[in-house]
XYZ file of N, CA and C in Angstrom:
498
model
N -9.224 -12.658 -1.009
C -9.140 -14.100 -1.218
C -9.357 -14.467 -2.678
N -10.182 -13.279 -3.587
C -10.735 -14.149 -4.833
C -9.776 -13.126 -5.652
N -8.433 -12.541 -4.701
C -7.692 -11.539 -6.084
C -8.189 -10.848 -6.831
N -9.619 -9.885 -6.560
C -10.265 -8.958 -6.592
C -9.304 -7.433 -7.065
N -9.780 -7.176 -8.402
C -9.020 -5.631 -8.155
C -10.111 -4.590 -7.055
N -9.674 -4.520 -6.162
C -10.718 -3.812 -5.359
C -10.401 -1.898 -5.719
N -9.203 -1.766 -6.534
C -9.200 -0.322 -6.709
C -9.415 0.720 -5.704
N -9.881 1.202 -6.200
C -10.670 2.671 -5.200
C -12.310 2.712 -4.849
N -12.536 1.149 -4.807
C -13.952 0.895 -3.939
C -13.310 1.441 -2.499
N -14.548 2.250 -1.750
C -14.465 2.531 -0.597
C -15.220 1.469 0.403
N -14.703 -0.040 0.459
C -15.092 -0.583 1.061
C -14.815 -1.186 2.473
N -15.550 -1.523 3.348
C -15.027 -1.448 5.366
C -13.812 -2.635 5.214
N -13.253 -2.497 5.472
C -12.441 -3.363 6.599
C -13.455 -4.678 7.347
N -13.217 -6.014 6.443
C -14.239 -7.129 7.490
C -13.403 -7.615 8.665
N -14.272 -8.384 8.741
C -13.090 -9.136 10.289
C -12.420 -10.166 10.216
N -11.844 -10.295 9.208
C -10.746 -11.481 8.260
C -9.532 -10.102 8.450
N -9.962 -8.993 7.993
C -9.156 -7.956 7.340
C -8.713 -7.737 9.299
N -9.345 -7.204 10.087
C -9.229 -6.789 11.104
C -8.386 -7.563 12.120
N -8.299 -8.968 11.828
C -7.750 -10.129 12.746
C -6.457 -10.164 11.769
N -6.115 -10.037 10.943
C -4.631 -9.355 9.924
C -3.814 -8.176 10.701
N -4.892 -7.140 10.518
C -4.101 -5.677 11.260
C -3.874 -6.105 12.394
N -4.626 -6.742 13.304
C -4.271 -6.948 14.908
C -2.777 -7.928 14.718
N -2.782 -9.028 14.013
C -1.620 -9.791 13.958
C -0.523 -8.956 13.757
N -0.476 -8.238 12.355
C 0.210 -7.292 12.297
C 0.747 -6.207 13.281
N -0.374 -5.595 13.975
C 0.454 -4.751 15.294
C 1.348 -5.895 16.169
N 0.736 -7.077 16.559
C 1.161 -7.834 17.215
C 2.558 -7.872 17.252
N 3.034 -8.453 15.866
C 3.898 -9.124 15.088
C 4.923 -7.750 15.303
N 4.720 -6.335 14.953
C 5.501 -5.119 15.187
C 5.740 -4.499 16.228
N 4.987 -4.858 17.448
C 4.961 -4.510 18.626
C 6.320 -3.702 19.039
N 6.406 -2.653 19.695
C 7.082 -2.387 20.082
C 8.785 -1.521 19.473
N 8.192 -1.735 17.858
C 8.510 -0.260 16.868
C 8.435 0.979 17.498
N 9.732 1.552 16.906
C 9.620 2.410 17.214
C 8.939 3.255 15.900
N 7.639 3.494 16.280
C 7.212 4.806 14.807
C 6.440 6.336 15.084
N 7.164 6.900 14.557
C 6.881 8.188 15.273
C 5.212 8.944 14.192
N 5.117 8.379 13.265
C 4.070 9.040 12.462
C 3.608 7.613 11.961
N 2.131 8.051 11.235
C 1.002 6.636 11.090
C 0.397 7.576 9.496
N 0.845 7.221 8.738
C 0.403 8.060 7.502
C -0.449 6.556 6.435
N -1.926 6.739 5.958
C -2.816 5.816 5.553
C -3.368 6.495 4.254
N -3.738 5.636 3.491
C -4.687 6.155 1.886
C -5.936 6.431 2.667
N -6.533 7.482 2.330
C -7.514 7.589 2.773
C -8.877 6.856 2.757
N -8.500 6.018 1.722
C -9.417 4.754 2.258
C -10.178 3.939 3.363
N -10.765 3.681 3.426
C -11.672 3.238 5.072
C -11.008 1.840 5.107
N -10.537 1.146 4.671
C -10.488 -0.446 4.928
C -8.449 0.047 5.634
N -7.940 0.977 4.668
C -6.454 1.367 5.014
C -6.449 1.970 6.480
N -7.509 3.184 6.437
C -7.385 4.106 7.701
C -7.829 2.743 8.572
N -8.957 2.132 9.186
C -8.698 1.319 10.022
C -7.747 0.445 10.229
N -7.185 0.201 9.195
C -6.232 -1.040 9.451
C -4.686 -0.118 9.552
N -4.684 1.263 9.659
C -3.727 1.747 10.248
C -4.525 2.449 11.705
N -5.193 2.123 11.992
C -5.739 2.679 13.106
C -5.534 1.427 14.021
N -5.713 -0.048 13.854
C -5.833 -0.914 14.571
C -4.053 -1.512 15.063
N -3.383 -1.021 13.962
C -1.943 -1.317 14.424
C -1.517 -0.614 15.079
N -1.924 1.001 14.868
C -1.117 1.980 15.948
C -1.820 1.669 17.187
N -2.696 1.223 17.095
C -3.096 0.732 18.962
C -1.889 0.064 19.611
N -1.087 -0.979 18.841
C -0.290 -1.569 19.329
C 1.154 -1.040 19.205
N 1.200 0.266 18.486
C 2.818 1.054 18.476
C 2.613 2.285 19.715
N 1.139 2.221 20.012
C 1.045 3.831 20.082
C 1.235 5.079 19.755
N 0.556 5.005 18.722
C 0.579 6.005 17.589
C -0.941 5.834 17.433
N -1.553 7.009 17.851
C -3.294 7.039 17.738
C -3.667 8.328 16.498
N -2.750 8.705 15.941
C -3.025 9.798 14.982
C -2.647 9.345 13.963
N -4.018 8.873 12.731
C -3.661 8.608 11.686
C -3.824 10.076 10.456
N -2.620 10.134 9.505
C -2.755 11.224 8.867
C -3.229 9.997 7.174
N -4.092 11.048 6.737
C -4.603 10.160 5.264
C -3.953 11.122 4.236
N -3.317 10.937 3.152
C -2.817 11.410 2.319
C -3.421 11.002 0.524
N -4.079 11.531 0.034
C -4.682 10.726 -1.382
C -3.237 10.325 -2.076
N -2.087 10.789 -2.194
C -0.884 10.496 -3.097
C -1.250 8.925 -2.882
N -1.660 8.168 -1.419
C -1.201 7.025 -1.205
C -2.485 6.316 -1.415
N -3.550 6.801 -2.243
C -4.569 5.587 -2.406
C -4.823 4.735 -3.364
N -5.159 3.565 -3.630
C -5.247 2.808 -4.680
C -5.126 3.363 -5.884
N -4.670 2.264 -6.816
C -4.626 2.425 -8.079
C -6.068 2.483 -8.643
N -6.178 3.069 -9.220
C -7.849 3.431 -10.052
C -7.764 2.667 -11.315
N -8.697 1.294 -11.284
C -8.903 0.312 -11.781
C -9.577 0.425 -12.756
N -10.454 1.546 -12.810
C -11.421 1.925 -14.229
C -12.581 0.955 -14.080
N -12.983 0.667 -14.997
C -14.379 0.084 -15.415
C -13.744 -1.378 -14.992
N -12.747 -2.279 -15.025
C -12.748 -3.308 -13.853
C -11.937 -3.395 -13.127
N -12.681 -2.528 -11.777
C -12.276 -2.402 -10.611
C -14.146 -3.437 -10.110
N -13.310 -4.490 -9.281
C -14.023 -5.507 -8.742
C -13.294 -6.591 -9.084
N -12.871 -6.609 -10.765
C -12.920 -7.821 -11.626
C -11.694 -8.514 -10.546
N -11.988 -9.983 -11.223
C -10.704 -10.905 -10.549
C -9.289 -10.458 -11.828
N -7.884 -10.864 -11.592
C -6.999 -10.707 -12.395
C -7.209 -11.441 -13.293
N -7.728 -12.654 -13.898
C -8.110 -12.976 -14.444
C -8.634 -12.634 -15.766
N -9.956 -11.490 -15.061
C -11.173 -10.631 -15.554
C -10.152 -9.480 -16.303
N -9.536 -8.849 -15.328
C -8.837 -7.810 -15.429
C -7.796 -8.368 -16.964
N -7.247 -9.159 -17.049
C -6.169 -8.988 -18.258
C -7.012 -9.599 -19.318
N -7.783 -10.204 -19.077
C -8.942 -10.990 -20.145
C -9.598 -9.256 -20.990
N -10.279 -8.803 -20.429
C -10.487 -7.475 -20.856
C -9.978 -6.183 -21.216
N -8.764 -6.440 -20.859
C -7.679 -5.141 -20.939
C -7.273 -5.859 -22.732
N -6.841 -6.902 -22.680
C -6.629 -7.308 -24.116
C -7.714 -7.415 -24.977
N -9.344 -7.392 -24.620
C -9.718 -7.238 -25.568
C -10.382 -6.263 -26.210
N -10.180 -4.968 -24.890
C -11.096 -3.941 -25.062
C -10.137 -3.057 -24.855
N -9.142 -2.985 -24.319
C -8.091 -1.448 -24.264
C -7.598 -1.471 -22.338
N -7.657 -0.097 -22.384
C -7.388 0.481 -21.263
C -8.395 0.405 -20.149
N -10.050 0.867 -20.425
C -10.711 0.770 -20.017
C -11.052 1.589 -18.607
N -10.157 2.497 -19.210
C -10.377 3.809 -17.853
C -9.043 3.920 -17.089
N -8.255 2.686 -16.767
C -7.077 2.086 -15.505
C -6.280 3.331 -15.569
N -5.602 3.453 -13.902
C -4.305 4.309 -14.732
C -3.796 3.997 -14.768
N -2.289 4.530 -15.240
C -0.821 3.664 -15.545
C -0.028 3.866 -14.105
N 0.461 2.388 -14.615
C 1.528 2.553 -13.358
C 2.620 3.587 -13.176
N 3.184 4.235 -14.246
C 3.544 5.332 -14.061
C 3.067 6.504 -13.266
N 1.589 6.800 -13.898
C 1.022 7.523 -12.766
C 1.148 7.539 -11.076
N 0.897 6.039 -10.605
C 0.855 5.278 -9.656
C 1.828 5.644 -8.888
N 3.166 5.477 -9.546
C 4.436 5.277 -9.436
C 4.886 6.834 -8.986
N 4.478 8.154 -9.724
C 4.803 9.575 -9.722
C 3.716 10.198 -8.625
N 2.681 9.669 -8.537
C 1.830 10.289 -6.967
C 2.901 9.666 -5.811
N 2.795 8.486 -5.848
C 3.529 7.709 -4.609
C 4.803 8.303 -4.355
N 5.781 8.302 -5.511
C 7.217 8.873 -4.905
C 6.936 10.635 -4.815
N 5.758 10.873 -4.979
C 5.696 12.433 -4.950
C 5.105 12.587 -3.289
N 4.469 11.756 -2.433
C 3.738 11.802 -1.223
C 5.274 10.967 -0.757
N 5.782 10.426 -0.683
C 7.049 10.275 -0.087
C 7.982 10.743 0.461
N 8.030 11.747 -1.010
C 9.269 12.790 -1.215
C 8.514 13.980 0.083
N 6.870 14.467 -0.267
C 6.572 15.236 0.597
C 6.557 15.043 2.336
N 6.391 13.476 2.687
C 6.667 13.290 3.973
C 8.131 13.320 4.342
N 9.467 13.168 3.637
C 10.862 13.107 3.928
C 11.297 14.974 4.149
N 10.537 15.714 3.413
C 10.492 17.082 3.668
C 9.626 17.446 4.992
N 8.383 16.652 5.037
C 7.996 17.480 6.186
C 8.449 17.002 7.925
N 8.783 15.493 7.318
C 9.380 14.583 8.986
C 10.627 14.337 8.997
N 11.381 14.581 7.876
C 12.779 14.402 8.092
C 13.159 13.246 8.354
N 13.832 12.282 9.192
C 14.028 11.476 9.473
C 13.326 10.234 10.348
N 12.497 11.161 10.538
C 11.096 10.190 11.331
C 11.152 8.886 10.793
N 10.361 8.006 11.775
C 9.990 6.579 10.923
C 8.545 6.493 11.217
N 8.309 6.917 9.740
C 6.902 6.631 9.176
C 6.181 5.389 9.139
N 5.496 5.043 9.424
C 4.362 3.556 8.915
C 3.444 4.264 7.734
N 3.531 3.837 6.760
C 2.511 4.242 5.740
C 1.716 2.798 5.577
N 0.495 3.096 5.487
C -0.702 1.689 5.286
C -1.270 2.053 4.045
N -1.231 1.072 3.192
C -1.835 1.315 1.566
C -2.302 -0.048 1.124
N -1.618 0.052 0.018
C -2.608 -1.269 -0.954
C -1.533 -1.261 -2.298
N -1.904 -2.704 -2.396
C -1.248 -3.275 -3.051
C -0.514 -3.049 -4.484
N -1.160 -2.154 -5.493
C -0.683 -2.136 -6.858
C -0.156 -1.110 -6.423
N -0.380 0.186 -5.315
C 0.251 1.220 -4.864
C 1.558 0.908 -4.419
N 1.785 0.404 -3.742
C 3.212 -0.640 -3.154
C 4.030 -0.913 -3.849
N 3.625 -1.915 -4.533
C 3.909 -2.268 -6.142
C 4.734 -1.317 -6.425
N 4.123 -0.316 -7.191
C 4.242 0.260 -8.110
C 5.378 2.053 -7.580
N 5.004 1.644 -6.153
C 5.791 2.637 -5.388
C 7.931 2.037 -4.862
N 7.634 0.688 -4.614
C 8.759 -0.428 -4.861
C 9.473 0.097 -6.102
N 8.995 -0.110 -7.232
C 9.657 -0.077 -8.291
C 10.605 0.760 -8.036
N 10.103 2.035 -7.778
C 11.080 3.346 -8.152
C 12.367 3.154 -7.334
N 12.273 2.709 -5.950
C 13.081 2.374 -5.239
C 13.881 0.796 -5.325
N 13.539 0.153 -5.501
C 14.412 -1.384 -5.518
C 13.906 -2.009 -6.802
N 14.831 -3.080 -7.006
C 15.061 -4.198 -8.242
C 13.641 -4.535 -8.443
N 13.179 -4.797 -9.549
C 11.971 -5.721 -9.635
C 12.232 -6.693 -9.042
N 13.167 -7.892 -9.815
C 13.152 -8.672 -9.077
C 12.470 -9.121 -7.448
N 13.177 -8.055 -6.612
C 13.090 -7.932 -5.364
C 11.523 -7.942 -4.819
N 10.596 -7.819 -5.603
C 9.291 -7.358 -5.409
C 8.362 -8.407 -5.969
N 7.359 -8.959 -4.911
C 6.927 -10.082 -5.190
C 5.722 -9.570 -6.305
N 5.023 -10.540 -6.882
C 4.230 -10.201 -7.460
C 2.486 -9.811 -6.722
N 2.726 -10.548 -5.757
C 1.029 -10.230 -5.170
C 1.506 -10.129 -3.252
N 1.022 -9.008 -2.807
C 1.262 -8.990 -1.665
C 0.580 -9.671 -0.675
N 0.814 -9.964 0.538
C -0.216 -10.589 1.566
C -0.448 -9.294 1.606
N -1.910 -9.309 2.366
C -2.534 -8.189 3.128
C -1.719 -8.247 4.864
N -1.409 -7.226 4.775
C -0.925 -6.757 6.114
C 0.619 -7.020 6.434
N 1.220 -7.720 4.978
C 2.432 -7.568 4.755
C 3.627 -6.257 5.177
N 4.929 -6.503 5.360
C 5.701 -5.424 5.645
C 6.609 -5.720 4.802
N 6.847 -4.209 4.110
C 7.679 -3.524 3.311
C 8.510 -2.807 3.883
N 10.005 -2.647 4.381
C 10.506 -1.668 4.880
C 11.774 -1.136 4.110
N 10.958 0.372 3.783
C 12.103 0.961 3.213
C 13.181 1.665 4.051
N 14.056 1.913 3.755
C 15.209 2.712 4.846
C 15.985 3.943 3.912
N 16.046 4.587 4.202
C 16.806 5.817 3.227
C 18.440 6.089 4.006
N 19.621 5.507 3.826
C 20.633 5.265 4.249
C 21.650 5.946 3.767
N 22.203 6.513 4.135
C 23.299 7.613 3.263
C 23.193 7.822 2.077
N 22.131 8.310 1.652
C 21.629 8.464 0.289
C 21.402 6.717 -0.724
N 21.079 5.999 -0.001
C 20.712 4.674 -0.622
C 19.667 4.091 0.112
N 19.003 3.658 -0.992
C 17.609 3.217 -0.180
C 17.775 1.704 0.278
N 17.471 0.656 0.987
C 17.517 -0.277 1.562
C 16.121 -0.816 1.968
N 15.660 -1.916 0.827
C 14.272 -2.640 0.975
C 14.580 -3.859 1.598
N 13.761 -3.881 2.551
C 13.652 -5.529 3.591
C 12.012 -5.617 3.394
N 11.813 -7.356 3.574
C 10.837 -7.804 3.305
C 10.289 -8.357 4.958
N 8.865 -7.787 6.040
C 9.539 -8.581 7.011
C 8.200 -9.406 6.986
């Protein structure tokens, strides 16, 4: 709510966050998804744990390629905080979105090798998304701040990728 870089705090899942994932299964009901792949994060793994209740899919796999962006020394800060300090002090630990960008399409690339054509649900976070979008579709196309519990759906289509927003 306060646009928090929450980074790679390992923090729970509240029950704002939890009444999201449930909407969310709700809202997907009846997907077909054959795998449930989450950042190993605790607030991600539950909130891919609480949707596959509603796909049936009870096996969540955690993968680090897919966990937050590492915020450095302000990870907490509001965006605000965050560009206020990045301009006046540097980097301040963050990584680059490049980085971001080369784990993510690298844990991608490794699930399209190991499931083939499966349809994956991956549950992550936001600058990860982000920054995982890019490689695949227009900026443009990519909002700047996600809802939580938002859907991204990528499609890999005769060798062309195909982003829907749902």
């Amino acid at each position: 709510l306060q646009r928090r870089a929450q980074g790679r705090e390992d923090i729970p899942l509240n029950e704002y966050g939890i009444l999201q994932a449930r909407d969310c299964g709700f809202k997907i009901q009846g997907l077909s998804i054959d795998y449930m792949v989450s950042s190993p994060l605790c607030r991600a793994v539950r909130t891919a744990e609480i949707i596959g209740e509603f796909l049936g899919v009870r096996e969540v796999r955690t993968m680090e390629a897919f966990t937050e962006m590492d915020f450095g020394q302000v990870s907490g800060a509001t965006q605000e905080e965050l560009h206020r300090r990045r301009e006046e002090e540097g980097n301040l630990g963050i990584e680059t979105r490049e980085a971001v960008r080369e784990r993510a399409v690298a844990g991608v690339q490794q699930l399209q090798e190991e499931y083939g054509d499966a349809n994956i649900m991956l549950v992550s976070h936001g600058a990860l998304i982000r920054n995982l979008l890019r490689y695949y579709v227009e900026e443009s196309a990519i909002p700047e701040f996600f809802e939580n519990c938002g859907i991204s759906w990528l499609s890999f289509e005769q060798g062309k990728v195909v982003h829907r927003l749902i």
